Amino acid sequence: MKFSFILFLFLAQAVSLFAQDLSAVLKEADRLEFLPDEKAAFLKFKEALKIQPSNLIALTKCSELCTRIGGREKVNKKLRDDYFTTAIIYAKTALRLYPENDVSNVTMAIAVGKTILLKSGKEKINAARQLREYAEKAIQINPGNFKAWHVLGRWNYEVSGLSSIERAGAKIMYGGLPSASLKTSIMCYEKAKSLSPAFAYNYLELAKAYKKNNEREKAFTQLKILLSLKNQSEDDPRIKTEAQGYLRNW
């Protein structure tokens, strides 16, 4: 009886220390991402997975950070592709463990969106279909997921921009793609903006959609708001430089 009680106390203390260690590592990872130092944050989230391999936050963050870091790799294409492939692995693990979670689904959508760059033909069409499905499921689970709305906006923008010849080819050879429109793209981006007003990249893509829809003043407004925002990721300076270029050239 006494031994069982001591064992219980020991296990309780071990679990408590385990939780504290994991919490501390995740907190430090968040701090590094906020700096921003995304490579260091990625390594710290990986450290969290050593403590708890099934941790949803660490899995999805590792995937998302791989897509961002890989997206900035312009010289070493193999390194870029390795990051994108790793992003898929983390996202697939999160989705397998948490199939009905909005974060795991949108993370998978983001990762698939990056790997589309590595595909062609039928694989590319299938990936585009999957991207939409994951984003829509995330929204179904949690209508307040701003990243999912943004991804769906980007999907509609890209697909609606396909030429009639490209659409016909995709339909004949690969079964086609679901319908998409510029109007739906703008609606999705606006929804994402209402849910997360500080998300800089969404303003850039919304501006492009408004410009393409011949709404120049609305496009300019999005770019000006973007430039007033505080940087939150390592991509934001590049996004702002792009926005400044559009303001000059449009």
PDB file of C-alpha atoms in Angstrom:
ATOM      1  CA  MET A   1       0.000   0.000   0.000  1.00  0.00           C
ATOM      2  CA  LYS A   2       2.770   2.396   0.995  1.00  0.00           C
ATOM      3  CA  PHE A   3       4.834   1.448  -2.077  1.00  0.00           C
ATOM      4  CA  SER A   4       1.850   2.068  -4.376  1.00  0.00           C
ATOM      5  CA  PHE A   5       1.324   5.504  -2.842  1.00  0.00           C
ATOM      6  CA  ILE A   6       5.005   6.424  -3.301  1.00  0.00           C
ATOM      7  CA  LEU A   7       4.902   5.178  -6.906  1.00  0.00           C
ATOM      8  CA  PHE A   8       1.808   7.283  -7.539  1.00  0.00           C
ATOM      9  CA  LEU A   9       3.544  10.386  -6.171  1.00  0.00           C
ATOM     10  CA  PHE A  10       6.612   9.698  -8.296  1.00  0.00           C
ATOM     11  CA  LEU A  11       4.565   9.296 -11.484  1.00  0.00           C
ATOM     12  CA  ALA A  12       2.522  12.407 -10.725  1.00  0.00           C
ATOM     13  CA  GLN A  13       5.694  14.434 -10.252  1.00  0.00           C
ATOM     14  CA  ALA A  14       7.178  13.037 -13.486  1.00  0.00           C
ATOM     15  CA  VAL A  15       4.054  13.958 -15.439  1.00  0.00           C
ATOM     16  CA  SER A  16       4.099  17.439 -13.947  1.00  0.00           C
ATOM     17  CA  LEU A  17       7.766  17.969 -14.901  1.00  0.00           C
ATOM     18  CA  PHE A  18       7.052  16.603 -18.385  1.00  0.00           C
ATOM     19  CA  ALA A  19       4.207  19.089 -18.862  1.00  0.00           C
ATOM     20  CA  GLN A  20       6.338  21.956 -17.556  1.00  0.00           C
ATOM     21  CA  ASP A  21       9.225  21.086 -19.908  1.00  0.00           C
ATOM     22  CA  LEU A  22       6.911  20.885 -22.908  1.00  0.00           C
ATOM     23  CA  SER A  23       5.212  24.143 -21.999  1.00  0.00           C
ATOM     24  CA  ALA A  24       8.564  25.909 -21.619  1.00  0.00           C
ATOM     25  CA  VAL A  25       9.833  24.645 -24.975  1.00  0.00           C
ATOM     26  CA  LEU A  26       6.636  25.675 -26.789  1.00  0.00           C
ATOM     27  CA  LYS A  27       6.746  29.094 -25.147  1.00  0.00           C
ATOM     28  CA  GLU A  28      10.336  29.607 -26.291  1.00  0.00           C
ATOM     29  CA  ALA A  29       9.436  28.455 -29.806  1.00  0.00           C
ATOM     30  CA  ASP A  30       6.633  31.019 -29.921  1.00  0.00           C
ATOM     31  CA  ARG A  31       9.024  33.717 -28.740  1.00  0.00           C
ATOM     32  CA  LEU A  32      11.532  32.880 -31.466  1.00  0.00           C
ATOM     33  CA  GLU A  33       8.841  32.906 -34.144  1.00  0.00           C
ATOM     34  CA  PHE A  34       7.614  36.286 -32.930  1.00  0.00           C
ATOM     35  CA  LEU A  35      11.140  37.851 -33.089  1.00  0.00           C
ATOM     36  CA  PRO A  36      11.065  36.649 -35.922  1.00  0.00           C
ATOM     37  CA  ASP A  37      13.719  33.925 -36.148  1.00  0.00           C
ATOM     38  CA  GLU A  38      11.858  31.180 -37.955  1.00  0.00           C
ATOM     39  CA  LYS A  39      14.718  28.700 -38.373  1.00  0.00           C
ATOM     40  CA  ALA A  40      15.404  28.820 -34.641  1.00  0.00           C
ATOM     41  CA  ALA A  41      11.682  28.520 -33.930  1.00  0.00           C
ATOM     42  CA  PHE A  42      11.491  25.473 -36.207  1.00  0.00           C
ATOM     43  CA  LEU A  43      14.302  23.770 -34.296  1.00  0.00           C
ATOM     44  CA  LYS A  44      12.609  24.553 -30.990  1.00  0.00           C
ATOM     45  CA  PHE A  45       9.263  23.131 -32.153  1.00  0.00           C
ATOM     46  CA  LYS A  46      11.178  20.019 -33.260  1.00  0.00           C
ATOM     47  CA  GLU A  47      12.543  19.839 -29.722  1.00  0.00           C
ATOM     48  CA  ALA A  48       8.967  19.887 -28.428  1.00  0.00           C
ATOM     49  CA  LEU A  49       8.177  16.881 -30.627  1.00  0.00           C
ATOM     50  CA  LYS A  50      10.980  14.938 -28.965  1.00  0.00           C
ATOM     51  CA  ILE A  51       9.139  15.451 -25.689  1.00  0.00           C
ATOM     52  CA  GLN A  52       5.689  14.753 -27.148  1.00  0.00           C
ATOM     53  CA  PRO A  53       5.703  13.415 -30.731  1.00  0.00           C
ATOM     54  CA  SER A  54       1.928  13.783 -31.039  1.00  0.00           C
ATOM     55  CA  ASN A  55       1.759  17.445 -30.045  1.00  0.00           C
ATOM     56  CA  LEU A  56      -0.589  19.197 -32.487  1.00  0.00           C
ATOM     57  CA  ILE A  57       0.887  22.675 -32.055  1.00  0.00           C
ATOM     58  CA  ALA A  58       4.452  21.506 -32.659  1.00  0.00           C
ATOM     59  CA  LEU A  59       3.514  19.331 -35.653  1.00  0.00           C
ATOM     60  CA  THR A  60       1.534  22.039 -37.419  1.00  0.00           C
ATOM     61  CA  LYS A  61       4.044  24.759 -36.618  1.00  0.00           C
ATOM     62  CA  CYS A  62       6.928  22.654 -37.950  1.00  0.00           C
ATOM     63  CA  SER A  63       4.987  22.143 -41.176  1.00  0.00           C
ATOM     64  CA  GLU A  64       4.050  25.801 -41.548  1.00  0.00           C
ATOM     65  CA  LEU A  65       7.565  27.024 -40.802  1.00  0.00           C
ATOM     66  CA  CYS A  66       9.008  24.609 -43.358  1.00  0.00           C
ATOM     67  CA  THR A  67       6.744  26.079 -46.041  1.00  0.00           C
ATOM     68  CA  ARG A  68       7.826  29.622 -45.129  1.00  0.00           C
ATOM     69  CA  ILE A  69      11.549  28.874 -44.880  1.00  0.00           C
ATOM     70  CA  GLY A  70      11.465  26.839 -48.076  1.00  0.00           C
ATOM     71  CA  GLY A  71       9.526  29.564 -49.846  1.00  0.00           C
ATOM     72  CA  ARG A  72      12.346  32.028 -49.200  1.00  0.00           C
ATOM     73  CA  GLU A  73      14.995  29.671 -50.609  1.00  0.00           C
ATOM     74  CA  LYS A  74      15.636  31.086 -54.086  1.00  0.00           C
ATOM     75  CA  VAL A  75      19.127  29.711 -54.789  1.00  0.00           C
ATOM     76  CA  ASN A  76      19.206  26.089 -53.626  1.00  0.00           C
ATOM     77  CA  LYS A  77      16.162  24.454 -55.224  1.00  0.00           C
ATOM     78  CA  LYS A  78      16.942  21.071 -53.681  1.00  0.00           C
ATOM     79  CA  LEU A  79      16.937  22.618 -50.211  1.00  0.00           C
ATOM     80  CA  ARG A  80      13.660  24.393 -51.038  1.00  0.00           C
ATOM     81  CA  ASP A  81      12.092  21.126 -52.192  1.00  0.00           C
ATOM     82  CA  ASP A  82      13.366  19.319 -49.097  1.00  0.00           C
ATOM     83  CA  TYR A  83      11.647  21.883 -46.861  1.00  0.00           C
ATOM     84  CA  PHE A  84       8.392  21.522 -48.808  1.00  0.00           C
ATOM     85  CA  THR A  85       8.553  17.721 -48.623  1.00  0.00           C
ATOM     86  CA  THR A  86       9.236  17.892 -44.885  1.00  0.00           C
ATOM     87  CA  ALA A  87       6.268  20.232 -44.490  1.00  0.00           C
ATOM     88  CA  ILE A  88       4.046  17.559 -46.049  1.00  0.00           C
ATOM     89  CA  ILE A  89       5.388  14.898 -43.666  1.00  0.00           C
ATOM     90  CA  TYR A  90       4.613  16.977 -40.571  1.00  0.00           C
ATOM     91  CA  ALA A  91       1.196  17.962 -41.950  1.00  0.00           C
ATOM     92  CA  LYS A  92       0.288  14.368 -42.793  1.00  0.00           C
ATOM     93  CA  THR A  93       1.243  13.267 -39.288  1.00  0.00           C
ATOM     94  CA  ALA A  94      -0.894  15.990 -37.730  1.00  0.00           C
ATOM     95  CA  LEU A  95      -3.835  15.136 -39.991  1.00  0.00           C
ATOM     96  CA  ARG A  96      -3.560  11.415 -39.237  1.00  0.00           C
ATOM     97  CA  LEU A  97      -3.617  12.084 -35.509  1.00  0.00           C
ATOM     98  CA  TYR A  98      -6.182  14.910 -35.610  1.00  0.00           C
ATOM     99  CA  PRO A  99      -8.337  14.393 -38.741  1.00  0.00           C
ATOM    100  CA  GLU A 100     -11.231  16.492 -37.446  1.00  0.00           C
ATOM    101  CA  ASN A 101      -9.147  19.469 -36.352  1.00  0.00           C
ATOM    102  CA  ASP A 102      -9.281  22.700 -38.363  1.00  0.00           C
ATOM    103  CA  VAL A 103      -5.617  23.546 -37.758  1.00  0.00           C
ATOM    104  CA  SER A 104      -4.356  20.180 -39.003  1.00  0.00           C
ATOM    105  CA  ASN A 105      -6.531  20.485 -42.123  1.00  0.00           C
ATOM    106  CA  VAL A 106      -5.470  24.030 -43.027  1.00  0.00           C
ATOM    107  CA  THR A 107      -1.836  23.127 -42.356  1.00  0.00           C
ATOM    108  CA  MET A 108      -2.194  20.303 -44.849  1.00  0.00           C
ATOM    109  CA  ALA A 109      -3.761  22.715 -47.349  1.00  0.00           C
ATOM    110  CA  ILE A 110      -0.825  25.117 -46.987  1.00  0.00           C
ATOM    111  CA  ALA A 111       1.736  22.334 -47.380  1.00  0.00           C
ATOM    112  CA  VAL A 112      -0.029  20.920 -50.440  1.00  0.00           C
ATOM    113  CA  GLY A 113      -0.110  24.423 -51.925  1.00  0.00           C
ATOM    114  CA  LYS A 114       3.669  24.598 -51.753  1.00  0.00           C
ATOM    115  CA  THR A 115       4.254  21.117 -53.185  1.00  0.00           C
ATOM    116  CA  ILE A 116       2.125  21.986 -56.222  1.00  0.00           C
ATOM    117  CA  LEU A 117       5.300  23.752 -57.390  1.00  0.00           C
ATOM    118  CA  LEU A 118       6.992  20.342 -57.550  1.00  0.00           C
ATOM    119  CA  LYS A 119       4.258  18.607 -59.559  1.00  0.00           C
ATOM    120  CA  SER A 120       2.942  18.590 -63.100  1.00  0.00           C
ATOM    121  CA  GLY A 121       0.057  17.148 -65.096  1.00  0.00           C
ATOM    122  CA  LYS A 122      -2.395  14.917 -63.267  1.00  0.00           C
ATOM    123  CA  GLU A 123      -0.506  15.162 -59.961  1.00  0.00           C
ATOM    124  CA  LYS A 124      -0.797  18.942 -60.054  1.00  0.00           C
ATOM    125  CA  ILE A 125      -4.556  18.823 -60.726  1.00  0.00           C
ATOM    126  CA  ASN A 126      -5.097  16.297 -57.920  1.00  0.00           C
ATOM    127  CA  ALA A 127      -3.062  18.424 -55.522  1.00  0.00           C
ATOM    128  CA  ALA A 128      -5.170  21.478 -56.422  1.00  0.00           C
ATOM    129  CA  ARG A 129      -8.358  19.530 -55.668  1.00  0.00           C
ATOM    130  CA  GLN A 130      -6.942  18.314 -52.348  1.00  0.00           C
ATOM    131  CA  LEU A 131      -5.895  21.828 -51.353  1.00  0.00           C
ATOM    132  CA  ARG A 132      -9.447  23.084 -51.741  1.00  0.00           C
ATOM    133  CA  GLU A 133     -10.892  20.091 -49.876  1.00  0.00           C
ATOM    134  CA  TYR A 134      -8.598  20.593 -46.871  1.00  0.00           C
ATOM    135  CA  ALA A 135      -9.303  24.332 -46.727  1.00  0.00           C
ATOM    136  CA  GLU A 136     -13.052  23.831 -46.968  1.00  0.00           C
ATOM    137  CA  LYS A 137     -12.997  21.153 -44.261  1.00  0.00           C
ATOM    138  CA  ALA A 138     -11.042  23.482 -41.960  1.00  0.00           C
ATOM    139  CA  ILE A 139     -13.708  26.157 -42.468  1.00  0.00           C
ATOM    140  CA  GLN A 140     -16.473  23.616 -41.897  1.00  0.00           C
ATOM    141  CA  ILE A 141     -14.891  22.646 -38.572  1.00  0.00           C
ATOM    142  CA  ASN A 142     -14.058  26.227 -37.584  1.00  0.00           C
ATOM    143  CA  PRO A 143     -15.510  29.102 -39.643  1.00  0.00           C
ATOM    144  CA  GLY A 144     -13.187  31.447 -37.750  1.00  0.00           C
ATOM    145  CA  ASN A 145      -9.985  29.967 -39.200  1.00  0.00           C
ATOM    146  CA  PHE A 146      -8.577  32.947 -41.110  1.00  0.00           C
ATOM    147  CA  LYS A 147      -5.781  30.951 -42.737  1.00  0.00           C
ATOM    148  CA  ALA A 148      -8.296  28.582 -44.305  1.00  0.00           C
ATOM    149  CA  TRP A 149     -10.263  31.508 -45.767  1.00  0.00           C
ATOM    150  CA  HIS A 150      -7.041  32.968 -47.144  1.00  0.00           C
ATOM    151  CA  VAL A 151      -6.033  29.654 -48.731  1.00  0.00           C
ATOM    152  CA  LEU A 152      -9.473  29.307 -50.303  1.00  0.00           C
ATOM    153  CA  GLY A 153      -9.195  32.859 -51.610  1.00  0.00           C
ATOM    154  CA  ARG A 154      -5.841  32.101 -53.200  1.00  0.00           C
ATOM    155  CA  TRP A 155      -7.220  28.892 -54.712  1.00  0.00           C
ATOM    156  CA  ASN A 156     -10.124  30.723 -56.330  1.00  0.00           C
ATOM    157  CA  TYR A 157      -7.806  33.467 -57.608  1.00  0.00           C
ATOM    158  CA  GLU A 158      -5.398  31.029 -59.266  1.00  0.00           C
ATOM    159  CA  VAL A 159      -8.000  28.670 -60.709  1.00  0.00           C
ATOM    160  CA  SER A 160     -10.238  31.467 -61.982  1.00  0.00           C
ATOM    161  CA  GLY A 161      -7.206  32.814 -63.821  1.00  0.00           C
ATOM    162  CA  LEU A 162      -6.772  29.686 -65.946  1.00  0.00           C
ATOM    163  CA  SER A 163      -7.427  30.199 -69.629  1.00  0.00           C
ATOM    164  CA  SER A 164     -10.281  28.389 -71.391  1.00  0.00           C
ATOM    165  CA  ILE A 165      -7.688  26.222 -73.143  1.00  0.00           C
ATOM    166  CA  GLU A 166      -6.071  25.270 -69.819  1.00  0.00           C
ATOM    167  CA  ARG A 167      -9.465  24.475 -68.291  1.00  0.00           C
ATOM    168  CA  ALA A 168     -10.479  22.386 -71.287  1.00  0.00           C
ATOM    169  CA  GLY A 169      -7.182  20.499 -71.186  1.00  0.00           C
ATOM    170  CA  ALA A 170      -7.534  19.809 -67.458  1.00  0.00           C
ATOM    171  CA  LYS A 171     -11.092  18.552 -67.982  1.00  0.00           C
ATOM    172  CA  ILE A 172     -10.269  16.290 -70.911  1.00  0.00           C
ATOM    173  CA  MET A 173      -7.086  14.816 -69.490  1.00  0.00           C
ATOM    174  CA  TYR A 174      -7.614  14.876 -65.715  1.00  0.00           C
ATOM    175  CA  GLY A 175     -11.337  15.281 -65.028  1.00  0.00           C
ATOM    176  CA  GLY A 176     -11.230  19.036 -64.519  1.00  0.00           C
ATOM    177  CA  LEU A 177     -11.304  21.278 -61.444  1.00  0.00           C
ATOM    178  CA  PRO A 178     -14.164  22.575 -59.289  1.00  0.00           C
ATOM    179  CA  SER A 179     -15.579  25.949 -60.294  1.00  0.00           C
ATOM    180  CA  ALA A 180     -13.791  29.079 -59.099  1.00  0.00           C
ATOM    181  CA  SER A 181     -14.301  32.815 -59.478  1.00  0.00           C
ATOM    182  CA  LEU A 182     -12.543  36.100 -58.817  1.00  0.00           C
ATOM    183  CA  LYS A 183     -15.614  37.276 -56.880  1.00  0.00           C
ATOM    184  CA  THR A 184     -15.348  34.276 -54.548  1.00  0.00           C
ATOM    185  CA  SER A 185     -11.627  34.916 -54.146  1.00  0.00           C
ATOM    186  CA  ILE A 186     -12.285  38.501 -53.003  1.00  0.00           C
ATOM    187  CA  MET A 187     -15.015  37.340 -50.629  1.00  0.00           C
ATOM    188  CA  CYS A 188     -12.681  34.779 -49.029  1.00  0.00           C
ATOM    189  CA  TYR A 189      -9.839  37.281 -48.668  1.00  0.00           C
ATOM    190  CA  GLU A 190     -12.211  39.818 -47.106  1.00  0.00           C
ATOM    191  CA  LYS A 191     -13.397  37.176 -44.657  1.00  0.00           C
ATOM    192  CA  ALA A 192      -9.806  36.384 -43.716  1.00  0.00           C
ATOM    193  CA  LYS A 193      -9.147  40.113 -43.240  1.00  0.00           C
ATOM    194  CA  SER A 194     -12.134  40.475 -40.911  1.00  0.00           C
ATOM    195  CA  LEU A 195     -10.879  37.554 -38.802  1.00  0.00           C
ATOM    196  CA  SER A 196      -7.214  38.614 -38.730  1.00  0.00           C
ATOM    197  CA  PRO A 197      -6.687  42.321 -39.560  1.00  0.00           C
ATOM    198  CA  ALA A 198      -2.929  42.071 -38.916  1.00  0.00           C
ATOM    199  CA  PHE A 199      -2.257  39.339 -41.513  1.00  0.00           C
ATOM    200  CA  ALA A 200      -0.093  41.243 -44.006  1.00  0.00           C
ATOM    201  CA  TYR A 201       0.067  38.699 -46.831  1.00  0.00           C
ATOM    202  CA  ASN A 202      -3.725  38.627 -47.097  1.00  0.00           C
ATOM    203  CA  TYR A 203      -3.769  42.359 -47.946  1.00  0.00           C
ATOM    204  CA  LEU A 204      -1.270  41.823 -50.763  1.00  0.00           C
ATOM    205  CA  GLU A 205      -3.295  39.025 -52.334  1.00  0.00           C
ATOM    206  CA  LEU A 206      -6.570  40.891 -51.834  1.00  0.00           C
ATOM    207  CA  ALA A 207      -5.052  43.910 -53.589  1.00  0.00           C
ATOM    208  CA  LYS A 208      -4.096  41.723 -56.554  1.00  0.00           C
ATOM    209  CA  ALA A 209      -7.638  40.348 -56.723  1.00  0.00           C
ATOM    210  CA  TYR A 210      -9.192  43.828 -56.622  1.00  0.00           C
ATOM    211  CA  LYS A 211      -6.776  45.052 -59.296  1.00  0.00           C
ATOM    212  CA  LYS A 212      -7.651  42.120 -61.530  1.00  0.00           C
ATOM    213  CA  ASN A 213     -11.340  42.897 -60.940  1.00  0.00           C
ATOM    214  CA  ASN A 214     -10.724  46.496 -62.134  1.00  0.00           C
ATOM    215  CA  GLU A 215     -11.254  47.973 -58.645  1.00  0.00           C
ATOM    216  CA  ARG A 216      -8.058  50.008 -58.459  1.00  0.00           C
ATOM    217  CA  GLU A 217      -8.973  52.231 -55.523  1.00  0.00           C
ATOM    218  CA  LYS A 218      -9.814  49.231 -53.352  1.00  0.00           C
ATOM    219  CA  ALA A 219      -6.555  47.632 -54.428  1.00  0.00           C
ATOM    220  CA  PHE A 220      -4.583  50.737 -53.419  1.00  0.00           C
ATOM    221  CA  THR A 221      -6.372  50.848 -50.068  1.00  0.00           C
ATOM    222  CA  GLN A 222      -5.284  47.284 -49.233  1.00  0.00           C
ATOM    223  CA  LEU A 223      -1.664  48.056 -50.085  1.00  0.00           C
ATOM    224  CA  LYS A 224      -1.623  51.205 -47.955  1.00  0.00           C
ATOM    225  CA  ILE A 225      -3.067  49.319 -44.974  1.00  0.00           C
ATOM    226  CA  LEU A 226      -0.467  46.585 -45.475  1.00  0.00           C
ATOM    227  CA  LEU A 227       2.380  49.096 -45.342  1.00  0.00           C
ATOM    228  CA  SER A 228       1.089  50.467 -42.048  1.00  0.00           C
ATOM    229  CA  LEU A 229       1.187  47.071 -40.320  1.00  0.00           C
ATOM    230  CA  LYS A 230       3.886  45.906 -37.945  1.00  0.00           C
ATOM    231  CA  ASN A 231       6.092  43.102 -39.279  1.00  0.00           C
ATOM    232  CA  GLN A 232       5.118  39.735 -37.809  1.00  0.00           C
ATOM    233  CA  SER A 233       7.058  37.247 -39.928  1.00  0.00           C
ATOM    234  CA  GLU A 234      10.310  37.076 -41.863  1.00  0.00           C
ATOM    235  CA  ASP A 235       8.261  37.323 -45.061  1.00  0.00           C
ATOM    236  CA  ASP A 236       6.663  40.652 -44.191  1.00  0.00           C
ATOM    237  CA  PRO A 237       9.543  42.920 -45.334  1.00  0.00           C
ATOM    238  CA  ARG A 238       9.492  41.218 -48.750  1.00  0.00           C
ATOM    239  CA  ILE A 239       5.699  41.493 -48.882  1.00  0.00           C
ATOM    240  CA  LYS A 240       5.908  45.227 -48.148  1.00  0.00           C
ATOM    241  CA  THR A 241       8.564  45.751 -50.811  1.00  0.00           C
ATOM    242  CA  GLU A 242       6.284  44.029 -53.314  1.00  0.00           C
ATOM    243  CA  ALA A 243       3.384  46.222 -52.192  1.00  0.00           C
ATOM    244  CA  GLN A 244       5.446  49.386 -52.676  1.00  0.00           C
ATOM    245  CA  GLY A 245       6.277  48.245 -56.198  1.00  0.00           C
ATOM    246  CA  TYR A 246       2.599  47.759 -57.021  1.00  0.00           C
ATOM    247  CA  LEU A 247       1.756  51.203 -55.674  1.00  0.00           C
ATOM    248  CA  ARG A 248       4.329  52.722 -58.029  1.00  0.00           C
ATOM    249  CA  ASN A 249       3.487  50.625 -61.089  1.00  0.00           C
ATOM    250  CA  TRP A 250      -0.300  50.423 -60.855  1.00  0.00           C
TER     251      TRP A 250
END
